[in-house]
Coordinates of C-alpha atoms in Angstrom, one line a residue:
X248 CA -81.0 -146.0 85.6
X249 CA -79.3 -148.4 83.9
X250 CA -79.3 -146.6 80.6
X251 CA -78.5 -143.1 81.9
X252 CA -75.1 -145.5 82.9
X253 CA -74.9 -146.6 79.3
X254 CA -74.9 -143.8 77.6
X255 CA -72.6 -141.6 80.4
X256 CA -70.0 -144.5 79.7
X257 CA -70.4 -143.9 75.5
X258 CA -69.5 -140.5 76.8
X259 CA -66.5 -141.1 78.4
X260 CA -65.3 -142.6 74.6
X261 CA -65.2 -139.3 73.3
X262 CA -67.4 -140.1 70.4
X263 CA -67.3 -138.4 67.6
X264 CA -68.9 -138.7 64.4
X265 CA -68.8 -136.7 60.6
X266 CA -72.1 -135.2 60.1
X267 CA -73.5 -132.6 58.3
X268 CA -73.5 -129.1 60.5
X269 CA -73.8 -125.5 60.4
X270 CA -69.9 -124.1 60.3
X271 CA -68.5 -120.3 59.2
X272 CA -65.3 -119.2 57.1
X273 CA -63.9 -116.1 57.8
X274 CA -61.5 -114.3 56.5
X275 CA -60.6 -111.8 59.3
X276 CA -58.4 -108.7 58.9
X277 CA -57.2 -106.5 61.3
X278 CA -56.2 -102.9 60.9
X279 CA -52.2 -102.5 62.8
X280 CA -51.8 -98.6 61.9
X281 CA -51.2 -96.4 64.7
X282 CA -54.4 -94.4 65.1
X283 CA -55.2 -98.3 66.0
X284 CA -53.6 -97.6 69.4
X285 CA -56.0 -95.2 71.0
X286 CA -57.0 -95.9 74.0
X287 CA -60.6 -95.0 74.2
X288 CA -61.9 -98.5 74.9
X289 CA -62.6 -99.8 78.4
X290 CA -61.2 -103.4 79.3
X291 CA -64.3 -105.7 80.1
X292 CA -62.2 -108.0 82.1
X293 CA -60.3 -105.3 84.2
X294 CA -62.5 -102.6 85.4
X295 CA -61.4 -99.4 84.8
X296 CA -58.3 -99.8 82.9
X297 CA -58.3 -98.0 78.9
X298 CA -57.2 -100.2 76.3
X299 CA -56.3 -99.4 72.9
X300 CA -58.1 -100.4 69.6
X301 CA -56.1 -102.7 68.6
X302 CA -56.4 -104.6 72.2
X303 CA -60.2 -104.7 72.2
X304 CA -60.0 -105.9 68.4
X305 CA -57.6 -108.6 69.4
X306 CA -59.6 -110.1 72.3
X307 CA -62.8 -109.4 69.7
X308 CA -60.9 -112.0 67.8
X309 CA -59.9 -114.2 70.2
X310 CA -63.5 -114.5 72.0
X311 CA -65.2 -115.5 68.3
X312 CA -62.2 -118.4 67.8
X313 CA -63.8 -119.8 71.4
X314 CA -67.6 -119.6 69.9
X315 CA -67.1 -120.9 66.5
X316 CA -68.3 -124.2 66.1
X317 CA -65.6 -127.4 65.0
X318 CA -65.5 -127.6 61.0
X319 CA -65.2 -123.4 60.3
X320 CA -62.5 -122.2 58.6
X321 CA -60.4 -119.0 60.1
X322 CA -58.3 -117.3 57.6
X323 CA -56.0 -113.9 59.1
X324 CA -55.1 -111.3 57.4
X325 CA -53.1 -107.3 58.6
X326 CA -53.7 -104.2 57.1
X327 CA -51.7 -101.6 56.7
X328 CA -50.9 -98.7 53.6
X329 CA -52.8 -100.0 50.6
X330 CA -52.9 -103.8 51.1
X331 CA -54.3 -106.4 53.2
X332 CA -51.7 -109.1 54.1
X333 CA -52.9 -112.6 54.1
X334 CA -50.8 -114.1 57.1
X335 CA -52.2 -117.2 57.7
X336 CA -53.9 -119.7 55.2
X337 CA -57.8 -120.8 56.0
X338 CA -57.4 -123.1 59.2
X339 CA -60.0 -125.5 61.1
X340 CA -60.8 -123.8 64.5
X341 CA -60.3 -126.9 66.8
X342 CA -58.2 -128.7 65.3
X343 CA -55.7 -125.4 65.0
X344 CA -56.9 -123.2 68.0
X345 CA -53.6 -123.0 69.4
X346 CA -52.1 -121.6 66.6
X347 CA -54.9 -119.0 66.0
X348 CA -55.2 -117.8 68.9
X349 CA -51.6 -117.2 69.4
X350 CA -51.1 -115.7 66.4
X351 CA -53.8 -113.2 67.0
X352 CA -52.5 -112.7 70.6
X353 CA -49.0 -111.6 69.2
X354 CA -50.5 -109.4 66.3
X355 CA -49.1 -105.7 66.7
X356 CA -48.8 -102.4 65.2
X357 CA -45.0 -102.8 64.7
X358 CA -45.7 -105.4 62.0
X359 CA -46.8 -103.0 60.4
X360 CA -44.5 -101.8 56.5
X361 CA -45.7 -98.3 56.2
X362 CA -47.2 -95.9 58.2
X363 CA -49.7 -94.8 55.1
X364 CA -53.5 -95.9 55.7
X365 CA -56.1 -96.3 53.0
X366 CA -58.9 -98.3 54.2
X367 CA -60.4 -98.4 50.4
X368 CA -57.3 -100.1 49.0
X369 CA -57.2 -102.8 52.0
X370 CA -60.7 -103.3 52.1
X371 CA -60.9 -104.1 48.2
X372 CA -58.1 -105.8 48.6
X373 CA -59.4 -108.2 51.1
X374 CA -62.5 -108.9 48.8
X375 CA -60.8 -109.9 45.9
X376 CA -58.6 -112.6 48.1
X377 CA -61.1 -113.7 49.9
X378 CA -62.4 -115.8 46.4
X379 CA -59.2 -117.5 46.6
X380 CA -59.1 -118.9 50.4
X381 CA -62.3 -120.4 50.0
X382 CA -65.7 -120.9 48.2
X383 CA -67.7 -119.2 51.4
X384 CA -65.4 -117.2 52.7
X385 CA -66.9 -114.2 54.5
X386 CA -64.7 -110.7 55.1
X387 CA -64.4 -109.7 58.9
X388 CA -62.4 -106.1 58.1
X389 CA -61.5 -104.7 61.5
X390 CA -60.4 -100.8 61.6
X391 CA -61.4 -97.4 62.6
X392 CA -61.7 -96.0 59.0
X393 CA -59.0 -93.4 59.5
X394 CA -57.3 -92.2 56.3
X395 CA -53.3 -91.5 56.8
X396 CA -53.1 -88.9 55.1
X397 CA -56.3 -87.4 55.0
X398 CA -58.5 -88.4 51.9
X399 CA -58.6 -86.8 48.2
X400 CA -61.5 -88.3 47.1
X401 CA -60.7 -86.8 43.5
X402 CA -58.5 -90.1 43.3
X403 CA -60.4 -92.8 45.7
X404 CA -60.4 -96.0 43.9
X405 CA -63.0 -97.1 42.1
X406 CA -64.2 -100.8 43.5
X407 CA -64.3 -102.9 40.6
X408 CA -66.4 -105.8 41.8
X409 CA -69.6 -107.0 42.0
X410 CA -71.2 -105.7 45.4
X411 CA -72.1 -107.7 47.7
X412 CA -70.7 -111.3 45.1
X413 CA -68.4 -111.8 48.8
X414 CA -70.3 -111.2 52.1
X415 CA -69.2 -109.9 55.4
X416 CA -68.6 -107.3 57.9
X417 CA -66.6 -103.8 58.0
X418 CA -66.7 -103.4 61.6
X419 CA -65.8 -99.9 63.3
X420 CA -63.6 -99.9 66.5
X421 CA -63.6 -97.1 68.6
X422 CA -65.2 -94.3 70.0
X423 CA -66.6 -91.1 67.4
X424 CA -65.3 -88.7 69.9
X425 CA -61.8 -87.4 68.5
X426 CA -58.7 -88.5 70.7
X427 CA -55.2 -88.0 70.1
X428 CA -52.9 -90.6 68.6
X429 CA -50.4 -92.0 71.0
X430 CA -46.2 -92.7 70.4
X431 CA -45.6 -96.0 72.6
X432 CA -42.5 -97.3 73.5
X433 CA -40.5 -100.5 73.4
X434 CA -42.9 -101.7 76.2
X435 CA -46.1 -100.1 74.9
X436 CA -46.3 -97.3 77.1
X437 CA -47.5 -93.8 76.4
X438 CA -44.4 -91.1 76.1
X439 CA -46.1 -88.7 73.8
X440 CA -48.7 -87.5 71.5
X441 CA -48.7 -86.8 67.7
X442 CA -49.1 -83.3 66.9
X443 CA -50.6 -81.5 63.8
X444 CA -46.8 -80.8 62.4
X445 CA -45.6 -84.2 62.6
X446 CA -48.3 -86.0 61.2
X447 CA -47.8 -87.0 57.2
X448 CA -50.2 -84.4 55.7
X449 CA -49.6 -85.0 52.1
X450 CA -50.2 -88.1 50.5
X451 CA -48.1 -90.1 48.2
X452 CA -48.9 -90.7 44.8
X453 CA -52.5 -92.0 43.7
X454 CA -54.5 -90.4 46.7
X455 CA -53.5 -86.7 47.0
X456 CA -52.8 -83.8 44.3
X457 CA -48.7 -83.8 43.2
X458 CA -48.3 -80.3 43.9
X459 CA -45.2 -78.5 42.7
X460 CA -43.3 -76.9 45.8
X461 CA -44.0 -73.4 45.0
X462 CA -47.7 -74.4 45.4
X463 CA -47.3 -76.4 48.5
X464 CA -45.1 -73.5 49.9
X465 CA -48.7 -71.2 48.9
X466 CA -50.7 -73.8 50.0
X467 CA -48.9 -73.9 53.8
X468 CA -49.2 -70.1 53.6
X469 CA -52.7 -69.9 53.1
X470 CA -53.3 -72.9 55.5
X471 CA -51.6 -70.5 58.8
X472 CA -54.0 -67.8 57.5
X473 CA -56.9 -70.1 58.4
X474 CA -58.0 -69.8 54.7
X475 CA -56.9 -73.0 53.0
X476 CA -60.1 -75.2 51.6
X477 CA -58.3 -78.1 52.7
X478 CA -57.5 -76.8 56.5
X479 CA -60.7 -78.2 58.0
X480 CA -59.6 -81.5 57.0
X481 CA -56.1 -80.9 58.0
X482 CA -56.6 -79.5 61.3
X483 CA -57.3 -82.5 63.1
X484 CA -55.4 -85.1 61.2
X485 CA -53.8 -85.5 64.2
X486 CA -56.7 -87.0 66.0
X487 CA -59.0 -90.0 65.3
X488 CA -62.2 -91.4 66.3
X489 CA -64.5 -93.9 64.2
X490 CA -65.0 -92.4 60.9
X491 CA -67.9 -94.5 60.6
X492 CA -69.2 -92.1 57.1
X493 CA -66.5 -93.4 55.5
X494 CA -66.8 -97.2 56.7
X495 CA -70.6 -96.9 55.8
X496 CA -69.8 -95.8 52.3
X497 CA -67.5 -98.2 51.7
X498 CA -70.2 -100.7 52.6
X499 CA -72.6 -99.4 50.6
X500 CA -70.0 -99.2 47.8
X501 CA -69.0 -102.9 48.8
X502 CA -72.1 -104.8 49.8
X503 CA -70.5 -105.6 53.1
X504 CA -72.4 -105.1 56.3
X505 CA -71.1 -102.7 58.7
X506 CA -71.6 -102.9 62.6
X507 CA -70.1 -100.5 65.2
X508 CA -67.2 -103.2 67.1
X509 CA -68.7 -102.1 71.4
X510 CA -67.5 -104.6 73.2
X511 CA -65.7 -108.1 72.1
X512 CA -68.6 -110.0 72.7
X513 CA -70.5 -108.6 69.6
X514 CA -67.8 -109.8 67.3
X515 CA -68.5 -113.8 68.5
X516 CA -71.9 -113.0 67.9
X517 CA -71.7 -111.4 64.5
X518 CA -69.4 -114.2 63.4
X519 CA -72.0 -116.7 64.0
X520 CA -75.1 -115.3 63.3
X521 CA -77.2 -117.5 60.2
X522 CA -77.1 -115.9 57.8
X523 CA -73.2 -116.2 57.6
X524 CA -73.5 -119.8 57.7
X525 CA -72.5 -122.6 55.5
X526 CA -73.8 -125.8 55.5
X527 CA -70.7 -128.8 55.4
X528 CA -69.9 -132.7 56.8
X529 CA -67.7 -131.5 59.9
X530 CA -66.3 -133.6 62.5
X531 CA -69.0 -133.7 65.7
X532 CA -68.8 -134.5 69.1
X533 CA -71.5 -136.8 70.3
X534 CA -71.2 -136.3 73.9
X535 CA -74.2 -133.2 74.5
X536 CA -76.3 -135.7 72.8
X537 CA -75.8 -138.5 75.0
X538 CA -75.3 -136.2 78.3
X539 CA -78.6 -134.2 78.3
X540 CA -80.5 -137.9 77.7
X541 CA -78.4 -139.0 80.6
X542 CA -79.2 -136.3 82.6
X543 CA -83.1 -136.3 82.2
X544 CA -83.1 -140.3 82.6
X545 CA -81.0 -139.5 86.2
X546 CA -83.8 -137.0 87.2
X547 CA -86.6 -139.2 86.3
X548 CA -84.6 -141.8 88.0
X549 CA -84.9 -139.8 91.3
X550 CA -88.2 -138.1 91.3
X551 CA -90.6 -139.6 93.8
X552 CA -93.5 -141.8 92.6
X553 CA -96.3 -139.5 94.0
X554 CA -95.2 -136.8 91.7
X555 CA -95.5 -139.5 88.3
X556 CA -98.5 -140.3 90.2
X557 CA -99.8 -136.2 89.9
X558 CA -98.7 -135.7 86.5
X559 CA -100.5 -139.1 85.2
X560 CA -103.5 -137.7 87.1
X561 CA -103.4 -133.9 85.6
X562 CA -102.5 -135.1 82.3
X563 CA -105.5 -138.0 82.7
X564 CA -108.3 -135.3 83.5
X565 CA -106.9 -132.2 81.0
X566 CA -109.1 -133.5 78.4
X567 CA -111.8 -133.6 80.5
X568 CA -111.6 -130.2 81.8
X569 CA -110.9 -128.6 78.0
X570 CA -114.2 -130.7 76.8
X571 CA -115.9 -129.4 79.8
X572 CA -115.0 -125.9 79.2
X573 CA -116.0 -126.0 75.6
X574 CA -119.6 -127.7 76.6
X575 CA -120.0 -124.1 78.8

């Protein structure tokens, strides 16, 4: 008893000690562009009610800053157009919480500088920074793989790393069915829908062909005849759903994982499993290990003598029985 006291007092110190321990750096980027705000995602902590992408991705986020152990390093980064933004430097989860967590919580799509979206550029772009926030730092790239405009892979960009030299996850967020892409207001509500003739359907230099007008003027022509090669892909560039062939290329091309992004709670566990894991002196809190001795010196404290007294006597004739049964 009088030890369970002892070491329940240590623990009301706070102790704390710098030992070695298994911690995880992640760089984690999150796609703002506005097929982002779909709502084809169910809220897990209000029944019923659709949330968009960009919501689920955010409490995703928030949910893995709450399981990662003291000593990892968070790094965040926004993705819009061509490039990933590095917003905030590599931080210790504990000691910073606050600040991640509100930053994440106030992420939004208006941050976003263009309404372009070429996952390629900001995924190879979020490779070659990651190098330069820290030795281990892993790639969390959040997005739905859309392309805004639609994709000429004549003039995709050609990765120019070394596959898999920076490790990590491309995860996918949202559903595969096609929805369309929302206008929100000042307050985030819904007052329209995109349409086919308002979405940007030519791309800007460096993705799509630079067509003269006369040709675009045949090419629109031959489009509202339903013959165009490139009307299948134009057709529903006002919609989006998870364009997971593209995101599983782009691993493949990359070295980077890729996992389908259901429910915030995968995230946490992604971002902790081993094999993302670094080994590193962190500061540790001694208290579990002086609680759970506590807490089985209290019990043992408490249990009545006649059941010591039964598990002395099983444990006494066990070796009996086994020689016993081995003799038969």
């Amino acid at each position: 008893m009088a030890a369970a006291l002892l070491l329940l007092a240590i623990c009301l110190a706070s102790p704390h000690a710098t030992l070695p321990r298994r911690v995880y750096d992640w760089f984690i980027v999150l796609d703002i562009t506005q097929s982002m705000n779909v709502r084809d995602y169910t809220d897990e902590h209000n029944s019923g009610r659709n949330i968009s992408r960009l919501e689920l991705a955010k409490q995703a986020i928030r949910q893995s800053l709450r399981n990662l152990p003291c000593g990892s390093q968070v790094a965040l980064g926004l993705f819009t157009e061509r490039e990933t933004l590095n917003i905030v430097r590599p931080l210790e989860v504990c000691t910073h919480f606050s600040a991640l967590d509100q930053t994440v919580s106030r992420m939004d799509w208006r941050m976003a500088w263009a309404a372009d979206s070429f996952i390629a550029h900001g995924i190879y772009s979020a490779i070659e920074q990651a190098p330069k926030l820290g030795k281990h730092m892993h790639i969390a790239f959040i997005t739905d793989g859309n392309q805004a405009p639609p994709v000429n892979e004549k003039y995709m960009p050609a990765f120019v790393g070394k596959p898999g030299n920076v490790q990590g996850t491309i995860f996918g967020a949202g559903k595969t069915e096609l929805s369309p892409i929302p206008k929100l207001d000042e307050h985030d509500n819904i007052t329209g829908y995109w349409d086919q003739e308002e979405v940007m359907q030519f791309g800007t230099f460096g993705m799509a062909e630079v067509l003269s007008v006369l040709a675009m003027e045949g090419h629109q022509a031959s489009r509202n005849e339903g013959h165009s090669p490139g009307a299948a892909l134009l057709e529903n560039a006002h919609l989006s759903g998870v364009d997971e062939s593209n995101l599983q290329r782009l691993s493949k091309t990359t070295g980077l994982e890729y996992s389908k992004l259901d429910s915030s709670h995968q995230l946490a566990q992604q971002l902790t499993a081993s094999r993302m894991a670094t080994w590193r002196t962190a500061d540790t809190d001694l208290r579990p290990w002086l609680a759970v001795p506590a807490l089985i010196l209290l019990i043992a404290f408490f249990i009545p003598a006649w059941v010591f007294k039964s598990i002395q006597g099983y444990l006494i004739g066990l070796p009996l029985h086994l020689t016993r049964k081995k003799a038969s």
